[in-house]
């Protein structure tokens, strides 16, 4: 299997860093090919504008999707984008490793999506969902949170006081829907159950090591996993 990990954390010694190291080690030991884009280490530029292109369709008015279509026809993407597009095309499984920031992905990863998942490359001309460009590929979010697991329960307990606890933040699947449905499923990926480590900062070293072992164990069997439905909640 060809696995592409998009890693979005600024600190190599972070728990996110440890998760990516585990993934690289385990998958490589299984004989999988692994490519990693460590966005912060690469200093990936997340700002989407004319710098995305070496071609120009309309110099007087920047209409992003029109320029993306034009660049798709004229081989006109900037090298940093082209390199990432090729890694997405190459992989069978794409893993995004990131800490949940403001109920979403860190800005550097959002900018990566804005620039790399360009019209003509990742979607367009009726290619979406079941007819998506990346159909046949799988994707998985591997995330960490600051909040504890109970805080992401589906419904808030009616007697719950306004403090962190049952349902404080709401359903994690609802939080991840714009990513899993709006980006991954939209572009044709089959989405695997997200791998979530809640509040690693509140765990003991032993508990954190167990989480890393649990991730390794899951990755050993990931080729046999069945995708989840990301459309119905
Ligand atoms: C801008 C911003 C927005 C945020 N928004 C949200 C939000 O919306 N919802 C939410 O729930 N949280 C939110 N958070 C919190 C954030 O999600 C967590 O801080 C993050 O997920 C923790 O992961 P980390 O990798 O940064 O942990 P770290 O703090 O790097 O790691 C946790 C602990 O693990 C230890 N560790 C590292 N490697 C290993 C190893 N190999 N073995 C054992 N221990 C190890 C580290 O030393 C550290 O003590 C936000 C944070 C920021 C900065």
PDB file of C-alpha atoms and ligand atoms in Angstrom:
ATOM      1  CA  UNK A   1       0.000   0.000   0.000  1.00  0.00           C
ATOM      2  CA  UNK A   2       1.173   3.550  -0.737  1.00  0.00           C
ATOM      3  CA  UNK A   3       0.511   5.822   2.233  1.00  0.00           C
ATOM      4  CA  UNK A   4       0.745   9.609   2.190  1.00  0.00           C
ATOM      5  CA  UNK A   5       0.805  11.312   5.601  1.00  0.00           C
ATOM      6  CA  UNK A   6       0.081  15.032   5.720  1.00  0.00           C
ATOM      7  CA  UNK A   7       1.447  16.163   9.068  1.00  0.00           C
ATOM      8  CA  UNK A   8       0.397  19.531  10.498  1.00  0.00           C
ATOM      9  CA  UNK A   9       2.150  20.266  13.795  1.00  0.00           C
ATOM     10  CA  UNK A  10       4.883  22.789  14.467  1.00  0.00           C
ATOM     11  CA  UNK A  11       6.726  20.766  17.174  1.00  0.00           C
ATOM     12  CA  UNK A  12       8.548  17.549  16.213  1.00  0.00           C
ATOM     13  CA  UNK A  13       8.583  16.376  19.881  1.00  0.00           C
ATOM     14  CA  UNK A  14       4.785  16.806  20.209  1.00  0.00           C
ATOM     15  CA  UNK A  15       2.376  13.953  20.650  1.00  0.00           C
ATOM     16  CA  UNK A  16       1.268  14.515  17.048  1.00  0.00           C
ATOM     17  CA  UNK A  17       4.924  14.097  16.087  1.00  0.00           C
ATOM     18  CA  UNK A  18       5.025  10.805  18.021  1.00  0.00           C
ATOM     19  CA  UNK A  19       1.890   9.562  16.220  1.00  0.00           C
ATOM     20  CA  UNK A  20       3.405  10.282  12.806  1.00  0.00           C
ATOM     21  CA  UNK A  21       6.662   8.573  13.801  1.00  0.00           C
ATOM     22  CA  UNK A  22       4.667   5.492  14.870  1.00  0.00           C
ATOM     23  CA  UNK A  23       2.778   5.487  11.564  1.00  0.00           C
ATOM     24  CA  UNK A  24       5.967   5.771   9.530  1.00  0.00           C
ATOM     25  CA  UNK A  25       7.661   2.974  11.483  1.00  0.00           C
ATOM     26  CA  UNK A  26       4.722   0.545  11.539  1.00  0.00           C
ATOM     27  CA  UNK A  27       3.655   1.036   7.932  1.00  0.00           C
ATOM     28  CA  UNK A  28       7.222   0.784   6.636  1.00  0.00           C
ATOM     29  CA  UNK A  29       7.736  -2.428   8.633  1.00  0.00           C
ATOM     30  CA  UNK A  30       4.661  -3.858   6.890  1.00  0.00           C
ATOM     31  CA  UNK A  31       6.267  -3.166   3.524  1.00  0.00           C
ATOM     32  CA  UNK A  32       4.084  -0.150   2.758  1.00  0.00           C
ATOM     33  CA  UNK A  33       5.615   2.802   0.951  1.00  0.00           C
ATOM     34  CA  UNK A  34       5.264   5.965   3.026  1.00  0.00           C
ATOM     35  CA  UNK A  35       5.600   9.596   1.973  1.00  0.00           C
ATOM     36  CA  UNK A  36       5.226  12.396   4.521  1.00  0.00           C
ATOM     37  CA  UNK A  37       4.547  16.063   3.948  1.00  0.00           C
ATOM     38  CA  UNK A  38       5.535  17.732   7.229  1.00  0.00           C
ATOM     39  CA  UNK A  39       3.905  21.050   6.384  1.00  0.00           C
ATOM     40  CA  UNK A  40       5.516  23.212   9.097  1.00  0.00           C
ATOM     41  CA  UNK A  41       8.987  21.728   8.518  1.00  0.00           C
ATOM     42  CA  UNK A  42       8.507  22.319   4.778  1.00  0.00           C
ATOM     43  CA  UNK A  43       7.345  25.871   5.563  1.00  0.00           C
ATOM     44  CA  UNK A  44       4.461  25.134   3.234  1.00  0.00           C
ATOM     45  CA  UNK A  45       2.941  28.394   2.070  1.00  0.00           C
ATOM     46  CA  UNK A  46      -0.778  28.251   2.969  1.00  0.00           C
ATOM     47  CA  UNK A  47      -1.896  31.449   1.211  1.00  0.00           C
ATOM     48  CA  UNK A  48      -3.937  30.803  -1.898  1.00  0.00           C
ATOM     49  CA  UNK A  49      -3.638  33.470  -4.577  1.00  0.00           C
ATOM     50  CA  UNK A  50      -1.689  34.172  -7.791  1.00  0.00           C
ATOM     51  CA  UNK A  51       1.363  32.489  -6.290  1.00  0.00           C
ATOM     52  CA  UNK A  52      -0.458  29.169  -6.988  1.00  0.00           C
ATOM     53  CA  UNK A  53       0.137  29.552 -10.709  1.00  0.00           C
ATOM     54  CA  UNK A  54       2.842  29.918 -13.322  1.00  0.00           C
ATOM     55  CA  UNK A  55       0.099  30.625 -15.884  1.00  0.00           C
ATOM     56  CA  UNK A  56      -2.357  33.532 -16.058  1.00  0.00           C
ATOM     57  CA  UNK A  57      -5.812  33.465 -17.582  1.00  0.00           C
ATOM     58  CA  UNK A  58      -7.030  36.881 -16.537  1.00  0.00           C
ATOM     59  CA  UNK A  59      -4.413  39.327 -15.183  1.00  0.00           C
ATOM     60  CA  UNK A  60      -7.085  41.911 -14.283  1.00  0.00           C
ATOM     61  CA  UNK A  61      -9.323  39.862 -12.045  1.00  0.00           C
ATOM     62  CA  UNK A  62      -8.262  36.861  -9.986  1.00  0.00           C
ATOM     63  CA  UNK A  63     -10.993  34.263 -10.183  1.00  0.00           C
ATOM     64  CA  UNK A  64      -9.435  31.344  -8.389  1.00  0.00           C
ATOM     65  CA  UNK A  65     -11.347  28.453  -9.900  1.00  0.00           C
ATOM     66  CA  UNK A  66     -11.015  29.847 -13.445  1.00  0.00           C
ATOM     67  CA  UNK A  67      -7.252  30.140 -12.964  1.00  0.00           C
ATOM     68  CA  UNK A  68      -7.175  26.607 -11.515  1.00  0.00           C
ATOM     69  CA  UNK A  69      -8.982  25.216 -14.568  1.00  0.00           C
ATOM     70  CA  UNK A  70      -6.635  27.126 -16.844  1.00  0.00           C
ATOM     71  CA  UNK A  71      -3.569  25.906 -14.935  1.00  0.00           C
ATOM     72  CA  UNK A  72      -4.920  22.343 -15.147  1.00  0.00           C
ATOM     73  CA  UNK A  73      -5.085  22.622 -18.942  1.00  0.00           C
ATOM     74  CA  UNK A  74      -1.745  24.427 -19.312  1.00  0.00           C
ATOM     75  CA  UNK A  75       0.339  22.598 -16.697  1.00  0.00           C
ATOM     76  CA  UNK A  76       0.531  25.861 -14.807  1.00  0.00           C
ATOM     77  CA  UNK A  77       0.624  25.069 -11.104  1.00  0.00           C
ATOM     78  CA  UNK A  78       3.481  26.339  -8.960  1.00  0.00           C
ATOM     79  CA  UNK A  79       6.017  23.590  -8.137  1.00  0.00           C
ATOM     80  CA  UNK A  80       5.065  23.386  -4.426  1.00  0.00           C
ATOM     81  CA  UNK A  81       1.438  22.656  -5.364  1.00  0.00           C
ATOM     82  CA  UNK A  82       2.307  20.311  -8.221  1.00  0.00           C
ATOM     83  CA  UNK A  83       4.504  18.245  -5.892  1.00  0.00           C
ATOM     84  CA  UNK A  84       1.659  17.817  -3.407  1.00  0.00           C
ATOM     85  CA  UNK A  85      -0.907  16.996  -6.114  1.00  0.00           C
ATOM     86  CA  UNK A  86       1.386  14.214  -7.290  1.00  0.00           C
ATOM     87  CA  UNK A  87       1.649  12.748  -3.780  1.00  0.00           C
ATOM     88  CA  UNK A  88      -2.159  12.710  -3.442  1.00  0.00           C
ATOM     89  CA  UNK A  89      -2.481  11.019  -6.848  1.00  0.00           C
ATOM     90  CA  UNK A  90       0.235   8.516  -5.889  1.00  0.00           C
ATOM     91  CA  UNK A  91      -1.244   7.248  -2.630  1.00  0.00           C
ATOM     92  CA  UNK A  92      -3.772   4.527  -1.832  1.00  0.00           C
ATOM     93  CA  UNK A  93      -4.306   5.837   1.705  1.00  0.00           C
ATOM     94  CA  UNK A  94      -3.933   9.433   2.860  1.00  0.00           C
ATOM     95  CA  UNK A  95      -3.625  10.183   6.584  1.00  0.00           C
ATOM     96  CA  UNK A  96      -3.953  13.704   7.967  1.00  0.00           C
ATOM     97  CA  UNK A  97      -2.221  14.045  11.339  1.00  0.00           C
ATOM     98  CA  UNK A  98      -3.192  17.205  13.223  1.00  0.00           C
ATOM     99  CA  UNK A  99      -4.322  18.676  16.531  1.00  0.00           C
ATOM    100  CA  UNK A 100      -7.928  19.871  16.531  1.00  0.00           C
ATOM    101  CA  UNK A 101      -7.734  23.661  16.411  1.00  0.00           C
ATOM    102  CA  UNK A 102     -10.912  25.692  16.740  1.00  0.00           C
ATOM    103  CA  UNK A 103     -13.021  22.668  15.785  1.00  0.00           C
ATOM    104  CA  UNK A 104     -11.047  22.291  12.584  1.00  0.00           C
ATOM    105  CA  UNK A 105      -7.659  21.796  10.963  1.00  0.00           C
ATOM    106  CA  UNK A 106      -4.710  24.130  11.690  1.00  0.00           C
ATOM    107  CA  UNK A 107      -4.489  26.956   9.149  1.00  0.00           C
ATOM    108  CA  UNK A 108      -1.427  25.485   7.441  1.00  0.00           C
ATOM    109  CA  UNK A 109      -3.425  22.340   6.600  1.00  0.00           C
ATOM    110  CA  UNK A 110      -6.489  24.316   5.529  1.00  0.00           C
ATOM    111  CA  UNK A 111      -4.210  26.348   3.243  1.00  0.00           C
ATOM    112  CA  UNK A 112      -2.731  23.123   1.878  1.00  0.00           C
ATOM    113  CA  UNK A 113      -6.248  21.979   0.963  1.00  0.00           C
ATOM    114  CA  UNK A 114      -7.177  25.387  -0.497  1.00  0.00           C
ATOM    115  CA  UNK A 115      -4.153  25.320  -2.782  1.00  0.00           C
ATOM    116  CA  UNK A 116      -3.644  21.624  -3.583  1.00  0.00           C
ATOM    117  CA  UNK A 117      -7.247  20.494  -3.976  1.00  0.00           C
ATOM    118  CA  UNK A 118      -7.695  22.759  -6.966  1.00  0.00           C
ATOM    119  CA  UNK A 119     -10.555  22.705  -9.434  1.00  0.00           C
ATOM    120  CA  UNK A 120      -9.522  20.545 -12.366  1.00  0.00           C
ATOM    121  CA  UNK A 121      -7.215  18.529 -10.105  1.00  0.00           C
ATOM    122  CA  UNK A 122      -9.396  17.414  -7.180  1.00  0.00           C
ATOM    123  CA  UNK A 123     -12.920  18.180  -8.397  1.00  0.00           C
ATOM    124  CA  UNK A 124     -14.868  19.900 -11.145  1.00  0.00           C
ATOM    125  CA  UNK A 125     -16.984  19.149 -14.208  1.00  0.00           C
ATOM    126  CA  UNK A 126     -19.373  16.974 -12.198  1.00  0.00           C
ATOM    127  CA  UNK A 127     -16.657  14.961 -10.511  1.00  0.00           C
ATOM    128  CA  UNK A 128     -17.660  14.713  -6.850  1.00  0.00           C
ATOM    129  CA  UNK A 129     -18.534  12.133  -4.183  1.00  0.00           C
ATOM    130  CA  UNK A 130     -19.166   8.746  -5.903  1.00  0.00           C
ATOM    131  CA  UNK A 131     -17.772  10.201  -9.135  1.00  0.00           C
ATOM    132  CA  UNK A 132     -15.006  12.025  -7.284  1.00  0.00           C
ATOM    133  CA  UNK A 133     -11.533  12.389  -8.736  1.00  0.00           C
ATOM    134  CA  UNK A 134      -9.912  10.356  -5.945  1.00  0.00           C
ATOM    135  CA  UNK A 135     -12.371   7.450  -5.885  1.00  0.00           C
ATOM    136  CA  UNK A 136     -10.590   4.182  -5.131  1.00  0.00           C
ATOM    137  CA  UNK A 137      -8.445   5.903  -2.485  1.00  0.00           C
ATOM    138  CA  UNK A 138      -9.001   5.964   1.265  1.00  0.00           C
ATOM    139  CA  UNK A 139      -8.395   8.710   3.801  1.00  0.00           C
ATOM    140  CA  UNK A 140      -8.215   8.859   7.578  1.00  0.00           C
ATOM    141  CA  UNK A 141      -7.996  11.724  10.049  1.00  0.00           C
ATOM    142  CA  UNK A 142      -5.626  11.084  12.937  1.00  0.00           C
ATOM    143  CA  UNK A 143      -6.264  13.834  15.450  1.00  0.00           C
ATOM    144  CA  UNK A 144      -5.603  14.909  18.994  1.00  0.00           C
ATOM    145  CA  UNK A 145      -7.845  17.152  21.059  1.00  0.00           C
ATOM    146  CA  UNK A 146      -7.535  19.338  24.109  1.00  0.00           C
ATOM    147  CA  UNK A 147     -10.989  18.265  25.312  1.00  0.00           C
ATOM    148  CA  UNK A 148     -11.718  14.947  27.012  1.00  0.00           C
ATOM    149  CA  UNK A 149     -13.696  12.228  25.199  1.00  0.00           C
ATOM    150  CA  UNK A 150     -16.901  12.783  27.204  1.00  0.00           C
ATOM    151  CA  UNK A 151     -16.966  16.424  26.120  1.00  0.00           C
ATOM    152  CA  UNK A 152     -17.485  15.278  22.529  1.00  0.00           C
ATOM    153  CA  UNK A 153     -20.495  13.059  23.271  1.00  0.00           C
ATOM    154  CA  UNK A 154     -23.380  13.382  20.848  1.00  0.00           C
ATOM    155  CA  UNK A 155     -25.925  14.986  23.149  1.00  0.00           C
ATOM    156  CA  UNK A 156     -25.416  17.161  26.127  1.00  0.00           C
ATOM    157  CA  UNK A 157     -26.748  15.662  29.338  1.00  0.00           C
ATOM    158  CA  UNK A 158     -29.800  17.763  30.393  1.00  0.00           C
ATOM    159  CA  UNK A 159     -28.518  17.984  33.954  1.00  0.00           C
ATOM    160  CA  UNK A 160     -24.993  18.839  32.892  1.00  0.00           C
ATOM    161  CA  UNK A 161     -23.722  22.017  34.427  1.00  0.00           C
ATOM    162  CA  UNK A 162     -21.878  24.452  32.209  1.00  0.00           C
ATOM    163  CA  UNK A 163     -18.502  22.861  32.675  1.00  0.00           C
ATOM    164  CA  UNK A 164     -16.477  20.370  30.695  1.00  0.00           C
ATOM    165  CA  UNK A 165     -18.236  17.041  30.721  1.00  0.00           C
ATOM    166  CA  UNK A 166     -20.823  15.069  28.856  1.00  0.00           C
ATOM    167  CA  UNK A 167     -21.572  16.683  25.477  1.00  0.00           C
ATOM    168  CA  UNK A 168     -19.883  19.987  26.364  1.00  0.00           C
ATOM    169  CA  UNK A 169     -18.565  20.498  22.803  1.00  0.00           C
ATOM    170  CA  UNK A 170     -21.059  18.298  20.952  1.00  0.00           C
ATOM    171  CA  UNK A 171     -20.678  15.345  18.650  1.00  0.00           C
ATOM    172  CA  UNK A 172     -17.158  14.894  17.237  1.00  0.00           C
ATOM    173  CA  UNK A 173     -18.621  13.528  13.986  1.00  0.00           C
ATOM    174  CA  UNK A 174     -20.532  16.775  13.550  1.00  0.00           C
ATOM    175  CA  UNK A 175     -17.333  18.728  14.164  1.00  0.00           C
ATOM    176  CA  UNK A 176     -15.413  16.644  11.620  1.00  0.00           C
ATOM    177  CA  UNK A 177     -18.183  16.646   9.013  1.00  0.00           C
ATOM    178  CA  UNK A 178     -16.891  19.659   7.017  1.00  0.00           C
ATOM    179  CA  UNK A 179     -13.562  17.851   6.683  1.00  0.00           C
ATOM    180  CA  UNK A 180     -14.688  14.259   6.209  1.00  0.00           C
ATOM    181  CA  UNK A 181     -17.705  15.050   4.014  1.00  0.00           C
ATOM    182  CA  UNK A 182     -16.909  18.500   2.603  1.00  0.00           C
ATOM    183  CA  UNK A 183     -13.323  17.780   1.576  1.00  0.00           C
ATOM    184  CA  UNK A 184     -12.479  14.064   1.619  1.00  0.00           C
ATOM    185  CA  UNK A 185     -15.734  12.451   0.540  1.00  0.00           C
ATOM    186  CA  UNK A 186     -16.455  15.329  -1.868  1.00  0.00           C
ATOM    187  CA  UNK A 187     -13.233  14.623  -3.730  1.00  0.00           C
ATOM    188  CA  UNK A 188     -13.959  10.890  -3.870  1.00  0.00           C
ATOM    189  CA  UNK A 189     -12.043   9.444  -0.919  1.00  0.00           C
ATOM    190  CA  UNK A 190     -13.608   6.620   1.072  1.00  0.00           C
ATOM    191  CA  UNK A 191     -13.237   7.768   4.673  1.00  0.00           C
ATOM    192  CA  UNK A 192     -12.022   5.495   7.464  1.00  0.00           C
ATOM    193  CA  UNK A 193     -13.061   5.984  11.086  1.00  0.00           C
ATOM    194  CA  UNK A 194     -11.097   8.909  12.514  1.00  0.00           C
ATOM    195  CA  UNK A 195      -8.356   8.001  14.949  1.00  0.00           C
ATOM    196  CA  UNK A 196      -8.730  10.290  17.949  1.00  0.00           C
ATOM    197  CA  UNK A 197      -6.513  10.677  20.987  1.00  0.00           C
ATOM    198  CA  UNK A 198      -8.380  12.846  23.449  1.00  0.00           C
ATOM    199  CA  UNK A 199      -6.467  15.237  25.671  1.00  0.00           C
ATOM    200  CA  UNK A 200      -3.003  13.622  25.464  1.00  0.00           C
ATOM    201  CA  UNK A 201      -1.692  16.418  27.655  1.00  0.00           C
ATOM    202  CA  UNK A 202      -3.836  15.141  30.535  1.00  0.00           C
ATOM    203  CA  UNK A 203      -2.611  11.552  30.266  1.00  0.00           C
ATOM    204  CA  UNK A 204       0.290   9.964  32.090  1.00  0.00           C
ATOM    205  CA  UNK A 205       3.380   8.915  30.126  1.00  0.00           C
ATOM    206  CA  UNK A 206       2.231   5.299  30.413  1.00  0.00           C
ATOM    207  CA  UNK A 207      -1.241   6.126  29.086  1.00  0.00           C
ATOM    208  CA  UNK A 208       0.275   8.050  26.203  1.00  0.00           C
ATOM    209  CA  UNK A 209       2.511   5.110  25.367  1.00  0.00           C
ATOM    210  CA  UNK A 210      -0.585   2.884  25.363  1.00  0.00           C
ATOM    211  CA  UNK A 211      -2.241   5.305  22.920  1.00  0.00           C
ATOM    212  CA  UNK A 212       0.779   5.051  20.621  1.00  0.00           C
ATOM    213  CA  UNK A 213       0.661   1.238  20.865  1.00  0.00           C
ATOM    214  CA  UNK A 214      -3.073   1.356  20.097  1.00  0.00           C
ATOM    215  CA  UNK A 215      -2.410   3.430  16.983  1.00  0.00           C
ATOM    216  CA  UNK A 216       0.296   0.987  15.873  1.00  0.00           C
ATOM    217  CA  UNK A 217      -2.120  -1.896  16.372  1.00  0.00           C
ATOM    218  CA  UNK A 218      -4.833  -0.176  14.342  1.00  0.00           C
ATOM    219  CA  UNK A 219      -2.421   0.596  11.509  1.00  0.00           C
ATOM    220  CA  UNK A 220      -1.375  -3.047  11.301  1.00  0.00           C
ATOM    221  CA  UNK A 221      -4.958  -3.919  10.350  1.00  0.00           C
ATOM    222  CA  UNK A 222      -5.888  -0.807   8.426  1.00  0.00           C
ATOM    223  CA  UNK A 223      -5.820  -2.497   5.022  1.00  0.00           C
ATOM    224  CA  UNK A 224      -8.853  -4.567   6.101  1.00  0.00           C
ATOM    225  CA  UNK A 225     -10.947  -1.679   7.441  1.00  0.00           C
ATOM    226  CA  UNK A 226     -14.322  -0.780   6.002  1.00  0.00           C
ATOM    227  CA  UNK A 227     -15.005   2.928   5.329  1.00  0.00           C
ATOM    228  CA  UNK A 228     -17.590   4.792   7.410  1.00  0.00           C
ATOM    229  CA  UNK A 229     -20.614   6.691   6.121  1.00  0.00           C
ATOM    230  CA  UNK A 230     -19.874  10.407   6.342  1.00  0.00           C
ATOM    231  CA  UNK A 231     -23.088  11.578   4.745  1.00  0.00           C
ATOM    232  CA  UNK A 232     -25.859  10.857   7.177  1.00  0.00           C
ATOM    233  CA  UNK A 233     -25.127  12.803  10.327  1.00  0.00           C
TER     234      UNK A 233
HETATM  235  C1  LIG B   1      -5.059  27.478  18.298  1.00  0.00           C
HETATM  236  C2  LIG B   1      -5.564  26.297  19.105  1.00  0.00           C
HETATM  237  C3  LIG B   1      -6.877  25.909  18.980  1.00  0.00           C
HETATM  238  C4  LIG B   1      -7.356  24.789  19.674  1.00  0.00           C
HETATM  239  N1  LIG B   1      -8.656  24.413  19.502  1.00  0.00           N
HETATM  240  C5  LIG B   1      -9.124  23.299  20.124  1.00  0.00           C
HETATM  241  C6  LIG B   1     -10.463  22.847  19.918  1.00  0.00           C
HETATM  242  O1  LIG B   1     -11.233  23.428  19.168  1.00  0.00           O
HETATM  243  N2  LIG B   1     -10.859  21.735  20.585  1.00  0.00           N
HETATM  244  C7  LIG B   1     -10.037  21.035  21.427  1.00  0.00           C
HETATM  245  O2  LIG B   1     -10.451  20.012  22.002  1.00  0.00           O
HETATM  246  N3  LIG B   1      -8.741  21.436  21.627  1.00  0.00           N
HETATM  247  C8  LIG B   1      -8.273  22.539  21.001  1.00  0.00           C
HETATM  248  N4  LIG B   1      -6.960  22.927  21.161  1.00  0.00           N
HETATM  249  C9  LIG B   1      -6.050  22.046  21.962  1.00  0.00           C
HETATM  250  C10 LIG B   1      -5.239  21.127  21.040  1.00  0.00           C
HETATM  251  O3  LIG B   1      -6.087  20.323  20.260  1.00  0.00           O
HETATM  252  C11 LIG B   1      -4.319  20.232  21.876  1.00  0.00           C
HETATM  253  O4  LIG B   1      -3.415  21.073  22.558  1.00  0.00           O
HETATM  254  C12 LIG B   1      -3.548  19.250  21.005  1.00  0.00           C
HETATM  255  O5  LIG B   1      -4.449  18.378  20.365  1.00  0.00           O
HETATM  256  C13 LIG B   1      -2.600  18.408  21.843  1.00  0.00           C
HETATM  257  O6  LIG B   1      -1.780  17.655  20.977  1.00  0.00           O
HETATM  258  P1  LIG B   1      -0.188  17.954  20.881  1.00  0.00           P
HETATM  259  O7  LIG B   1       0.446  17.006  19.940  1.00  0.00           O
HETATM  260  O8  LIG B   1       0.034  19.420  20.626  1.00  0.00           O
HETATM  261  O9  LIG B   1       0.190  17.608  22.380  1.00  0.00           O
HETATM  262  P2  LIG B   1       1.558  17.912  23.159  1.00  0.00           P
HETATM  263  O10 LIG B   1       1.272  18.971  24.165  1.00  0.00           O
HETATM  264  O11 LIG B   1       2.695  18.083  22.211  1.00  0.00           O
HETATM  265  O12 LIG B   1       1.789  16.511  23.849  1.00  0.00           O
HETATM  266  C14 LIG B   1       1.090  16.100  25.001  1.00  0.00           C
HETATM  267  C15 LIG B   1       2.100  15.387  25.887  1.00  0.00           C
HETATM  268  O13 LIG B   1       2.576  14.206  25.212  1.00  0.00           O
HETATM  269  C16 LIG B   1       3.953  14.084  25.448  1.00  0.00           C
HETATM  270  N5  LIG B   1       4.581  13.207  24.447  1.00  0.00           N
HETATM  271  C17 LIG B   1       5.121  13.528  23.249  1.00  0.00           C
HETATM  272  N6  LIG B   1       5.648  12.441  22.668  1.00  0.00           N
HETATM  273  C18 LIG B   1       5.423  11.395  23.503  1.00  0.00           C
HETATM  274  C19 LIG B   1       5.734  10.019  23.461  1.00  0.00           C
HETATM  275  N7  LIG B   1       6.395   9.484  22.423  1.00  0.00           N
HETATM  276  N8  LIG B   1       5.353   9.219  24.481  1.00  0.00           N
HETATM  277  C20 LIG B   1       4.673   9.747  25.547  1.00  0.00           C
HETATM  278  N9  LIG B   1       4.375  11.057  25.658  1.00  0.00           N
HETATM  279  C21 LIG B   1       4.748  11.870  24.648  1.00  0.00           C
HETATM  280  C22 LIG B   1       4.446  15.528  25.395  1.00  0.00           C
HETATM  281  O14 LIG B   1       5.704  15.658  25.983  1.00  0.00           O
HETATM  282  C23 LIG B   1       3.340  16.226  26.184  1.00  0.00           C
HETATM  283  O15 LIG B   1       3.603  16.153  27.564  1.00  0.00           O
HETATM  284  C24 LIG B   1      -6.474  24.055  20.524  1.00  0.00           C
HETATM  285  C25 LIG B   1      -5.142  24.461  20.646  1.00  0.00           C
HETATM  286  C26 LIG B   1      -4.682  25.573  19.960  1.00  0.00           C
HETATM  287  C27 LIG B   1      -3.234  26.007  20.111  1.00  0.00           C
END
